XYZ file of C-alpha atoms in Angstrom:
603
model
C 89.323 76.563 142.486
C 89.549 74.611 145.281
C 89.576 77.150 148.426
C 90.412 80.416 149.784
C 92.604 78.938 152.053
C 95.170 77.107 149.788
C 98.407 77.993 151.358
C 98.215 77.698 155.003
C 94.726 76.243 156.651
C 96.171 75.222 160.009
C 99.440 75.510 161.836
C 100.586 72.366 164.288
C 101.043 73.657 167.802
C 105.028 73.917 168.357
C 106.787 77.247 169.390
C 110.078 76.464 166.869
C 108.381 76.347 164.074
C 105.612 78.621 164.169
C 104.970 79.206 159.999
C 104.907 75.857 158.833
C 101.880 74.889 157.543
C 102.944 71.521 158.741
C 105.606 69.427 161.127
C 106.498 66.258 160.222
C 108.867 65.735 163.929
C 111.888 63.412 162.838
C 115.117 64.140 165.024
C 116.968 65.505 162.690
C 114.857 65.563 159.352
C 117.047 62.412 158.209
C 113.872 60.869 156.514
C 114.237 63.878 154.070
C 115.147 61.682 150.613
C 115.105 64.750 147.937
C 115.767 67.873 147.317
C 114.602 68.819 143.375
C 117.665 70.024 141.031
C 117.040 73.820 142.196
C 120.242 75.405 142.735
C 118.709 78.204 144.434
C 116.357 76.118 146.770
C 118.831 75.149 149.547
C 115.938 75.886 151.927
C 113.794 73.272 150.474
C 113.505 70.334 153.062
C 111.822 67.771 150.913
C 110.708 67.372 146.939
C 109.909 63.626 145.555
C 111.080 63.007 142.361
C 108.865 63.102 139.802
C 107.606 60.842 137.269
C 108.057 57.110 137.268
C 111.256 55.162 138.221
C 112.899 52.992 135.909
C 113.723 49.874 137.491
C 117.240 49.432 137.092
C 117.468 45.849 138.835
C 117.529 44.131 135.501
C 119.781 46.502 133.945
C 123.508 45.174 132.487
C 125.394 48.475 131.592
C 126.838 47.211 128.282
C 127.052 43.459 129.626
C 130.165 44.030 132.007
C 131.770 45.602 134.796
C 134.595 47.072 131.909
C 132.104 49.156 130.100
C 130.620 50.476 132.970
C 134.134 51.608 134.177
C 134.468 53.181 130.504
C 131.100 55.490 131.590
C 133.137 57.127 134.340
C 135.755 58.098 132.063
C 136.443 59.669 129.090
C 138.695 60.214 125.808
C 141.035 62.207 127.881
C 141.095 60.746 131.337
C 141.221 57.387 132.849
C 141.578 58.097 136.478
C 139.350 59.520 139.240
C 140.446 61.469 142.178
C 140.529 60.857 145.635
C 140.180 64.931 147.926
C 143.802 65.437 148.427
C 144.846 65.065 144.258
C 145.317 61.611 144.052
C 144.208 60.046 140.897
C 143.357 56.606 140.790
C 143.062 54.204 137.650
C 139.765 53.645 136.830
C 141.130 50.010 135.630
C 141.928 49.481 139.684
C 138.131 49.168 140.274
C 137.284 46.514 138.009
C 135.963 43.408 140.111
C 134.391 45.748 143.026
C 131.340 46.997 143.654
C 130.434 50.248 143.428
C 127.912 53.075 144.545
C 127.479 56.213 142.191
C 126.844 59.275 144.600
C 124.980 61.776 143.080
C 125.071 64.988 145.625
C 125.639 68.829 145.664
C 126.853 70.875 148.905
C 123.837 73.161 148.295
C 121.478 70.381 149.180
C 120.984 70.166 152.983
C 119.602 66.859 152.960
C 122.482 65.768 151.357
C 125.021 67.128 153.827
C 123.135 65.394 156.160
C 123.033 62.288 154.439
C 126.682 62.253 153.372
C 128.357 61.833 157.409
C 126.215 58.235 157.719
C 127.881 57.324 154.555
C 130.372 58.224 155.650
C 130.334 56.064 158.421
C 129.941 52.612 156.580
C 131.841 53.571 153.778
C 134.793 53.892 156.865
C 133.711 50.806 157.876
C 133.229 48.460 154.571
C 136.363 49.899 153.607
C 138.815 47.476 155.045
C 136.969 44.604 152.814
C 138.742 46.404 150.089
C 135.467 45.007 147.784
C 133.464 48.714 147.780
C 134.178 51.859 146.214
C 132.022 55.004 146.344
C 132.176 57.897 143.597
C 131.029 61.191 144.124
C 129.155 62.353 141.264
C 128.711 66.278 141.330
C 126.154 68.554 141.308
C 128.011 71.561 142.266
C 128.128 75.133 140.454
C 131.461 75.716 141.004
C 135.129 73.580 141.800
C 135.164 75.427 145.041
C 132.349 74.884 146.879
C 132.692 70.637 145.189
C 136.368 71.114 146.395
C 134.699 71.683 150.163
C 132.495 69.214 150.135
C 134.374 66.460 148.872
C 137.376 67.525 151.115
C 134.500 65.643 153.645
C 134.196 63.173 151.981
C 137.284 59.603 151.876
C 136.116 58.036 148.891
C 136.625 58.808 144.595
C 135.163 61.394 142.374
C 134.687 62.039 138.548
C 137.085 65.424 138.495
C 134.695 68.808 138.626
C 135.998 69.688 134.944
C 134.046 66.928 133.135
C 130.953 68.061 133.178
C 130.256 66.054 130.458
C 130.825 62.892 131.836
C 128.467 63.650 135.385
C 125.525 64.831 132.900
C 126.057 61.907 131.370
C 125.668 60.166 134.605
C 122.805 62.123 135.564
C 120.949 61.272 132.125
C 121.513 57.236 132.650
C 120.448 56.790 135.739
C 118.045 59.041 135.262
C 118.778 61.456 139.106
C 115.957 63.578 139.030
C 116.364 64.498 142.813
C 119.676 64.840 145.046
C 120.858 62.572 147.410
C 120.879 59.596 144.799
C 122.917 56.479 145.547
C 123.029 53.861 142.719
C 124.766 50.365 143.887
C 126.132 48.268 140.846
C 127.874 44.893 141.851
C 130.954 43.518 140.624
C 129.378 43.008 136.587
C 127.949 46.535 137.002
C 124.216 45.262 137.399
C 122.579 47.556 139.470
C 121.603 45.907 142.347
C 119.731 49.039 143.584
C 118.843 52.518 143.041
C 117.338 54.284 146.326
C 120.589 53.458 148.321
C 119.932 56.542 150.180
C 116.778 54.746 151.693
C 118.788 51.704 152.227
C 121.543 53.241 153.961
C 119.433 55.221 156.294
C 117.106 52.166 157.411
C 120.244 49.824 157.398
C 123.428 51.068 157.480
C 126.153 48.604 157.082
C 123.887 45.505 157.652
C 122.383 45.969 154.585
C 125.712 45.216 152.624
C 125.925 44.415 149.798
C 122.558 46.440 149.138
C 120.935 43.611 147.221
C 117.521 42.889 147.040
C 117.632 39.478 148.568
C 119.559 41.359 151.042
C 117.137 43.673 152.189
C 114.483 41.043 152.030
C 116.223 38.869 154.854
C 116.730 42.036 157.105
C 112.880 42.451 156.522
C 111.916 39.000 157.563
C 114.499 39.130 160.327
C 112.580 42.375 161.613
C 109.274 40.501 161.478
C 110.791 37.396 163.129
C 111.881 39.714 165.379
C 108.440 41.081 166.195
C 106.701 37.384 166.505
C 109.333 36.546 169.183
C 109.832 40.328 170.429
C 111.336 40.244 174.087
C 113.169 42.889 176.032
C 116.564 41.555 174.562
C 115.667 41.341 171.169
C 114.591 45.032 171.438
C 117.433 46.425 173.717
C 120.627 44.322 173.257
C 123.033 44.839 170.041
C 125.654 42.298 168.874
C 128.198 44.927 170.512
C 126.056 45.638 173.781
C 123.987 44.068 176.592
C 123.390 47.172 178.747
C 121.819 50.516 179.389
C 123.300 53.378 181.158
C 122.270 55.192 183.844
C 123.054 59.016 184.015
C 126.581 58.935 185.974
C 127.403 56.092 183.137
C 127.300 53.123 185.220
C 126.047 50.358 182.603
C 123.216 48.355 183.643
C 122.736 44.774 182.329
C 118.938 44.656 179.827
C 118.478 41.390 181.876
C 118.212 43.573 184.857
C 114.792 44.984 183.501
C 113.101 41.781 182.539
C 110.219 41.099 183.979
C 109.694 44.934 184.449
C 106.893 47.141 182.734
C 109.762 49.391 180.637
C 108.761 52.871 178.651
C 111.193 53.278 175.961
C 110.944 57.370 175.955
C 111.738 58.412 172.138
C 112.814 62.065 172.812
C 114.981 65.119 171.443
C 115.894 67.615 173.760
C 115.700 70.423 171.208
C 111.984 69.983 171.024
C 109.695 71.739 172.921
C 106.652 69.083 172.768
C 109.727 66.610 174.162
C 111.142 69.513 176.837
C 107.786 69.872 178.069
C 106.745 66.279 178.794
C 109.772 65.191 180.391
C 109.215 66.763 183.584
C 105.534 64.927 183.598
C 107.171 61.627 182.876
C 109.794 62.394 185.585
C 106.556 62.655 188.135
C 104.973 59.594 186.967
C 108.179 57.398 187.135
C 109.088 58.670 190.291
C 105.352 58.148 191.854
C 105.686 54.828 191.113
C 108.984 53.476 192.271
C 107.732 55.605 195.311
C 104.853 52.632 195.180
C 107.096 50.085 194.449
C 105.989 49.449 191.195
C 107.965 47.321 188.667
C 108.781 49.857 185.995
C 111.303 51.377 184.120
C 112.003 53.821 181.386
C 114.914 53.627 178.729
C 115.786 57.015 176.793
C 116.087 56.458 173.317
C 118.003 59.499 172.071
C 117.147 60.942 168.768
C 120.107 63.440 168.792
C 123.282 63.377 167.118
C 125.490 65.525 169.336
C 126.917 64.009 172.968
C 127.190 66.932 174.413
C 123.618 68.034 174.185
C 122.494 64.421 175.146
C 124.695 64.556 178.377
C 123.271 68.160 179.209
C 119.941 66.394 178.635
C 120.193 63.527 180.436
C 122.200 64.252 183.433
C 118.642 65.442 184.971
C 117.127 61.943 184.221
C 116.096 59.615 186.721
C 116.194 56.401 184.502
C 118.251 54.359 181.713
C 119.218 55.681 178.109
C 120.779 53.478 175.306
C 124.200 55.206 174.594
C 124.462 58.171 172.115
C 124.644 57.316 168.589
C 123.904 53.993 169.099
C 122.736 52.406 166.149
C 119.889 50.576 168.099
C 118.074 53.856 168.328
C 117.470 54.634 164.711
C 116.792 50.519 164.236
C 114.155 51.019 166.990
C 112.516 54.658 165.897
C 111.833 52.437 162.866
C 111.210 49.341 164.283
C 108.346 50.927 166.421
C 107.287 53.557 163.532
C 108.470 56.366 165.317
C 105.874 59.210 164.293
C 106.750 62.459 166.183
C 108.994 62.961 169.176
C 107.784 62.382 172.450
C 106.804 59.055 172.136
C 106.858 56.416 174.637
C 106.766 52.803 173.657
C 105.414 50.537 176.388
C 107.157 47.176 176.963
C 104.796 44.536 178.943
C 107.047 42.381 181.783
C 106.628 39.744 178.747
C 108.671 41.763 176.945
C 105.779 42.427 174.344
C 104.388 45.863 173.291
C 101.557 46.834 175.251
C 100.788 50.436 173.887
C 102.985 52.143 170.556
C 102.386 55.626 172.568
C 101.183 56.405 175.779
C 102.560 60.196 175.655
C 98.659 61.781 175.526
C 97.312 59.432 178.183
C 100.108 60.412 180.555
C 99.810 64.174 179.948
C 95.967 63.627 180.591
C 95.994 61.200 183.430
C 99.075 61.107 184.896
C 100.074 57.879 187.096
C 96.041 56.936 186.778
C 97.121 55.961 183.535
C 99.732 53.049 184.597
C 99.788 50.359 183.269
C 99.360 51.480 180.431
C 97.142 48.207 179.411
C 94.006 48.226 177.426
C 91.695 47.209 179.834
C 93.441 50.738 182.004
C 92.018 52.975 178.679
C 88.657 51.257 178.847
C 88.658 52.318 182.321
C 90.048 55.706 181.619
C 87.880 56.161 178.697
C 84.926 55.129 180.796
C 85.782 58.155 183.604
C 86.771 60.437 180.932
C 82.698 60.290 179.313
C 81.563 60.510 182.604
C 84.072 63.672 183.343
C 82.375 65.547 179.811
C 78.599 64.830 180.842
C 79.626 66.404 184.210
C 81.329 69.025 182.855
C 80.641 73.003 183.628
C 82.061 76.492 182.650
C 83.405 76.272 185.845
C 85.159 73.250 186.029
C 87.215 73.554 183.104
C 88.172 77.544 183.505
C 88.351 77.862 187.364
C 92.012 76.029 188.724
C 92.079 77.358 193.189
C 92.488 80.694 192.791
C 92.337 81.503 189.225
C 88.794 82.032 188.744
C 88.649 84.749 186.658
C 89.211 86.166 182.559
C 89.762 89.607 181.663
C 88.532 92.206 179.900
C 90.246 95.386 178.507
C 92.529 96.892 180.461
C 93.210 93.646 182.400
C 90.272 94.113 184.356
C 88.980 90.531 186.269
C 85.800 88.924 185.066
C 84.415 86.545 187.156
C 84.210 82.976 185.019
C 80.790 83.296 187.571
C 79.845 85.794 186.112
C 79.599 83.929 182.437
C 77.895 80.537 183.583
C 74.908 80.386 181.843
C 75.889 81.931 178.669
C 76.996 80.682 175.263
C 80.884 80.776 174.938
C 83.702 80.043 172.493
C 86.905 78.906 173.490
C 89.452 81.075 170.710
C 92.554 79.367 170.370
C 95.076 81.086 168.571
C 98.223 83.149 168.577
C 99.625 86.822 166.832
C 102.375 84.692 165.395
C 99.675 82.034 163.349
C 99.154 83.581 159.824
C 95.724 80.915 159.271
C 94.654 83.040 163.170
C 95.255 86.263 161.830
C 93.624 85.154 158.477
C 89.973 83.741 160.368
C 89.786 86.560 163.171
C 88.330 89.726 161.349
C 85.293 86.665 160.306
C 85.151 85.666 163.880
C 84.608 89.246 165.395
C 81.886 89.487 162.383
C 79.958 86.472 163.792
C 80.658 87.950 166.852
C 79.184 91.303 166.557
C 76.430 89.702 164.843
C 75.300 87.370 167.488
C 76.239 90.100 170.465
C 73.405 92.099 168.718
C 70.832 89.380 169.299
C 72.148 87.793 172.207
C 73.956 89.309 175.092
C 74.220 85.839 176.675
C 77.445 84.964 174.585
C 81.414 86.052 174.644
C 84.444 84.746 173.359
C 87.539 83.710 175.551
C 90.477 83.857 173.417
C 93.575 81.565 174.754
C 96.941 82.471 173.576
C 99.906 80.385 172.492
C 101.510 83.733 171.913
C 105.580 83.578 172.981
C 105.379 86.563 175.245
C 103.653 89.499 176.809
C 103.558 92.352 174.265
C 102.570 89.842 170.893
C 99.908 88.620 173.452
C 98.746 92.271 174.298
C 98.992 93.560 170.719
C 97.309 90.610 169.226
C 94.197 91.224 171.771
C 93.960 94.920 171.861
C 92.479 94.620 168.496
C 90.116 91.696 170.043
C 86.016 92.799 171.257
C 86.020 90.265 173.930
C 87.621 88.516 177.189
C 90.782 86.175 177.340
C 92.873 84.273 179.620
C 96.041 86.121 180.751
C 99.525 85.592 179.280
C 101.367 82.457 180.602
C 98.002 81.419 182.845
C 98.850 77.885 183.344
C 95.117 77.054 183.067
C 95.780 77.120 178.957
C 97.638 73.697 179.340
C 95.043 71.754 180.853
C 92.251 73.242 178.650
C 94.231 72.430 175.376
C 94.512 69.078 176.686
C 90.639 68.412 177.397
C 89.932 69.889 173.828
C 92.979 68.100 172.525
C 94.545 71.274 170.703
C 96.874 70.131 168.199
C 96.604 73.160 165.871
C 95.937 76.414 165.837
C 93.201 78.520 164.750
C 90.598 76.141 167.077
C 87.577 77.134 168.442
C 85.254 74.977 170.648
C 81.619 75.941 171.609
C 80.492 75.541 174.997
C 76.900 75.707 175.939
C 74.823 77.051 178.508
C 75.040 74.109 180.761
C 78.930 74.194 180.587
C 79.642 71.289 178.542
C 80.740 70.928 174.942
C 78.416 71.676 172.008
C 81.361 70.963 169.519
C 85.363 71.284 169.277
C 84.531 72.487 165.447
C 83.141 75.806 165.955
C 86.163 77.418 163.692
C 84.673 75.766 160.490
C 80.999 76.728 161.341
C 81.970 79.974 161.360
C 83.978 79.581 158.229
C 80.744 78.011 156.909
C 78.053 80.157 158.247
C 79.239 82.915 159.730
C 76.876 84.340 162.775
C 73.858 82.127 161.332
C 75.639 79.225 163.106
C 75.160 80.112 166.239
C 74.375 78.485 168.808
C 76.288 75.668 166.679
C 74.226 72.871 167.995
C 72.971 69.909 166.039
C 69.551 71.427 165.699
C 70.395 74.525 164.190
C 73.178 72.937 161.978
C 69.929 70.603 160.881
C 68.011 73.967 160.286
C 70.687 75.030 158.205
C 70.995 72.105 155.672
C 67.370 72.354 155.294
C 67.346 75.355 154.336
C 69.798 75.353 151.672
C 68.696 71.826 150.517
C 65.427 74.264 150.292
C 67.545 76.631 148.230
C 68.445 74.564 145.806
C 65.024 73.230 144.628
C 64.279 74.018 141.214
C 68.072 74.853 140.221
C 69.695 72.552 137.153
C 71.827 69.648 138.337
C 74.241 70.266 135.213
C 74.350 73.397 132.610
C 76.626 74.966 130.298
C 78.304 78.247 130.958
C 79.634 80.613 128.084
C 82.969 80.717 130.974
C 83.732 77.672 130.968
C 82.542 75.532 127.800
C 84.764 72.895 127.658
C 82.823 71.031 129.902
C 79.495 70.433 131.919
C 79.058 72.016 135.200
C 77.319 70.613 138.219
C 75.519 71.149 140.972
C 77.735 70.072 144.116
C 78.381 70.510 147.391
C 82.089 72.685 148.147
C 81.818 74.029 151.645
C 84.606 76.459 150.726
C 85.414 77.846 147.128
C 86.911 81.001 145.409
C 84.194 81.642 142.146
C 85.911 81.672 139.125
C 83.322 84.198 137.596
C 83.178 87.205 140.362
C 86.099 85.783 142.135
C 84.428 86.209 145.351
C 84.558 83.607 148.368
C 81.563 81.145 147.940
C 79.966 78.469 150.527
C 78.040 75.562 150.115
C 76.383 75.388 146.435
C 78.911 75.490 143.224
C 78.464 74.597 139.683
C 81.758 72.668 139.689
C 84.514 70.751 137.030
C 85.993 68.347 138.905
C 88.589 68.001 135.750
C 89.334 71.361 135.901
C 88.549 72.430 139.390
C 86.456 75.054 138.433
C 83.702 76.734 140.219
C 81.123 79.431 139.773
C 78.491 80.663 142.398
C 75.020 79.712 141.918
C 73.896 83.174 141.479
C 76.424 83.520 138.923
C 76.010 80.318 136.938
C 72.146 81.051 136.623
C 72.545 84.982 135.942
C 71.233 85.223 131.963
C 74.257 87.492 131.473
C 77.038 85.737 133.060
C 80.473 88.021 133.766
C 82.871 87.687 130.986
């Protein structure tokens, strides 16, 4: 078995979405291809289709456009239906090109997907050359009746079922949304349309390969002659706006350093960096300096973009324009905030400078690699200077506390060996590692008094912070102390449960203190490379004389060997190993040392 932590190890830093073992930040989830044929799994936000795609690009459906059209019929109907009743001849589509849309209303990815089909459907439309059909995957003909009352193009009628299984089973759909493309002979021309459509939109009519190919070169012709136009100006606009919607010619920032500031005002990580990038910006047109910022908006609704950016001191591109999702792309858009820095040559000079600025503020400007050498250079000079002191005392808050809110002195713990506990009530993976962290630290209090814990919350208020410590031995920061901020930033907290040692002298011993303990329990301590050398010694020391491979009566299908696992769950006692297993790596199975070498193994 692989760990005792299989389900959730670690949980990314970000107050909306405190139980997910992991955040990928997109704006609105719109990279979210697939949701598996579950009818019950609404909730599910992404499952890849399984098994291998066949590639349909060389596929004729019965060598013409008519025999295709005879697949979305049957013996006793030859029309399909538009959302008011209509029916339409299926003999009217012959000659067009068509997209199959395989999609459900239980499927949230595909009721976000189906309004920017929406869009270029509307707007191919008028070329009278492209039809859509909506291919089902709905339980029952009201909730497809609601869906498709959304939607302006055809669909195969709810009744004949037999006709969209038939569908599904060609084109093999093995995950919802699924857009097939077929020209006008009923080749398909491509099968992950939803991909297409998302990257593209309507530029990528008519969905072809060759298509998509000269979008791709035109993006990396693009790049090799990148300037502040070719980023910022669309065929149907030359400016930004400012917040009271004046629009401000892009040639009116040439020559300027410009941050384009990806950001979505429903995120926290984005809410709470604005107000340091409003400091910075406004420091340096204070100095005169040539730089701008441009607000990319990730959200979909104007109203919470003008709430947003009413407060904004600089540019945005418009709402909704389509430049924004070309650029989040263009620029590989990770993780909202992000702020793209655009040289006066109009070339990139740094893909993110989000972390620097949060660290260094207008020290960090501008923003050029020679700057970070610099920065990086004053940083390693900042750590070998470091003290207790210097990282928990900010003016006047000089002190932890104990129990009963009662001040300690951070004087009063210089000297001493201490770990920095972050975590939080709400953090399942905290609540999981705590009751082995207060057994290291009873342990180590026994033999040395010189030692405490600080634990610093990212609890969401007062009483989850007070309940979550009452149960705690040691000392902590208080609730809301602004202190936590700057600390997570020096240690770089990006998930929770951390825990970084800091030694006698005040500086860091090591920002991995949570897995030594996971490890080693109190025998790590003081966690410094010495003892962790003492400690492979001595179970390099431990293994001498043990068999590199056996056989076990529990599992004789294969050999097992001697191997290093950090972390395992024995499949003989079931008890939480460390270090040593007699592993399968084919079948992930693992038995303790003791229990591989006992003469009368478990059963």
């Amino acid at each position: 078995m692989a760990t005792t932590e299989e389900n959730v190890t670690e949980i990314a830093i970000d107050d909306s979405a405190e139980n997910v073992t992991e955040i990928v930040i997109n704006s609105s989830a719109e990279n979210v291809a697939d949701v598996a044929f579950n009818r019950s799994a609404e909730n599910v936000t992404y499952i890849a289709i399984n098994g291998d795609e066949k590639n349909f690009n060389e596929i004729v459906i019965n060598g013409d456009a008519h025999a295709f059209l005879s697949l979305v019929s049957s013996s006793e109907r030859d029309f399909l239906v538009r959302n008011n009743g209509d029916q339409v001849k299926i003999e009217s589509l012959k000659g067009k090109k068509l997209g199959l849309y395989f999609s459900a209303s239980w499927c949230g990815p595909c009721r976000r997907f189906t309004p920017i089909l929406v869009e270029v459907y509307n707007e191919l439309s008028p070329k009278g050359d492209f039809e859509i059909i909506f291919v089902s995957g709905d339980e029952d003909e009201e909730s497809f009746k609601g869906y498709f009352s959304k939607m302006p193009w055809l669909a195969i009628p709810f009744s004949d079922s037999e006709t969209r299984d038939r569908l599904d089973e060609l084109f093999q759909v093995r995950g919802i949304p699924h857009f097939v493309i077929l020209d006008e002979d009923g080749k398909v021309v491509c099968d992950n349309g939803v991909e297409i459509i998302r990257e593209y939109g309507i530029e990528g009519y008519p969905f072809t390969q060759q298509k998509i190919k000269d979008l791709k070169d035109q993006e990396e012709a693009a790049r090799t002659n990148q300037s502040l136009k070719t980023i910022l100006v669309s065929h149907s606009r030359d400016f930004v706006i400012s917040a009271d919607g004046t629009k401000v010619p892009v040639s009116e920032l040439e020559g300027k350093t410009v941050g384009l500031y990806f950001s979505l005002f429903s995120y926290k990580t984005s809410e709470d960096f604005t107000p340091k990038l409003v400091e910075v910006y406004e420091k340096l047109k204070a100095k005169g300096e040539k730089f701008e910022v441009v607000l990319i908006p990730l959200e979909d609704d104007e109203e919470s973009f003008n709430q947003g950016f009413k407060s904004m001191p600089w540019f945005a591109l418009p709402v909704k324009d389509k430049s924004c999702e070309k650029l989040a792309r263009y620029f590989d858009l990770s993780a909202p905030p992000t702020l793209v820095i655009i040289g006066p040559d109009g070339k990139t000079v740094h893909s993110n400078v989000v972390e620097e600025i949060e660290e260094h503020g207008i020290l960090a400007y501008p923003f050029t690699p020679e700057k970070f050498v610099e920065l990086a250079e004053i940083e390693k000079a900042k750590q070998e200077a470091q003290t207790l002191e210097s990282i928990l005392v900010s003016g006047d808050q000089d002190f932890v506390i104990g129990k009963n809110g009662v001040k300690v002195p951070v004087s009063d713990l210089v000297g001493k060996n201490i770990l920095l506990y972050f975590s939080a009530h709400w953090c399942p993976p905290c609540r999981a590692f705590l009751p082995k962290l207060m057994d290291a630290y009873h342990k180590i209090k026994a033999k040395d008094d010189a030692f405490e814990v600080i634990f610093i919350s990212s609890d969401k208020d007062q009483e989850s912070f007070d309940e979550f410590f009452s149960g705690m031995p040691w000392l902590a920061l208080p609730f809301g102390d602004t202190r936590k901020a700057s600390l997570s930033r020096t240690f770089k907290v990006n998930g929770i449960p951390m825990v970084v040692a800091i030694g006698p002298s005040g500086r860091t011993v090591t920002k991995e203190a949570r897995d030594l303990i996971m490890l080693h329990g109190a025998d790590a301590y003081p966690f410094t490379d010495e003892r962790l050398k003492g400690i492979e010694a001595q179970f390099e020391e431990m293994a001498k004389g043990w068999p590199e491979k056996l056989k076990h009566k529990l599992h004789e299908e294969h050999e097992l060997v001697l191997a290093r696992r950090n972390i395992f769950q024995c499949d003989g006692c079931d008890e939480e190993g460390h270090l040593w297993s007699y592993y399968c790596d084919e079948c992930d199975f693992d038995l303790h040392p003791k229990c591989a070498l006992d003469e009368n193994p478990q059963e």
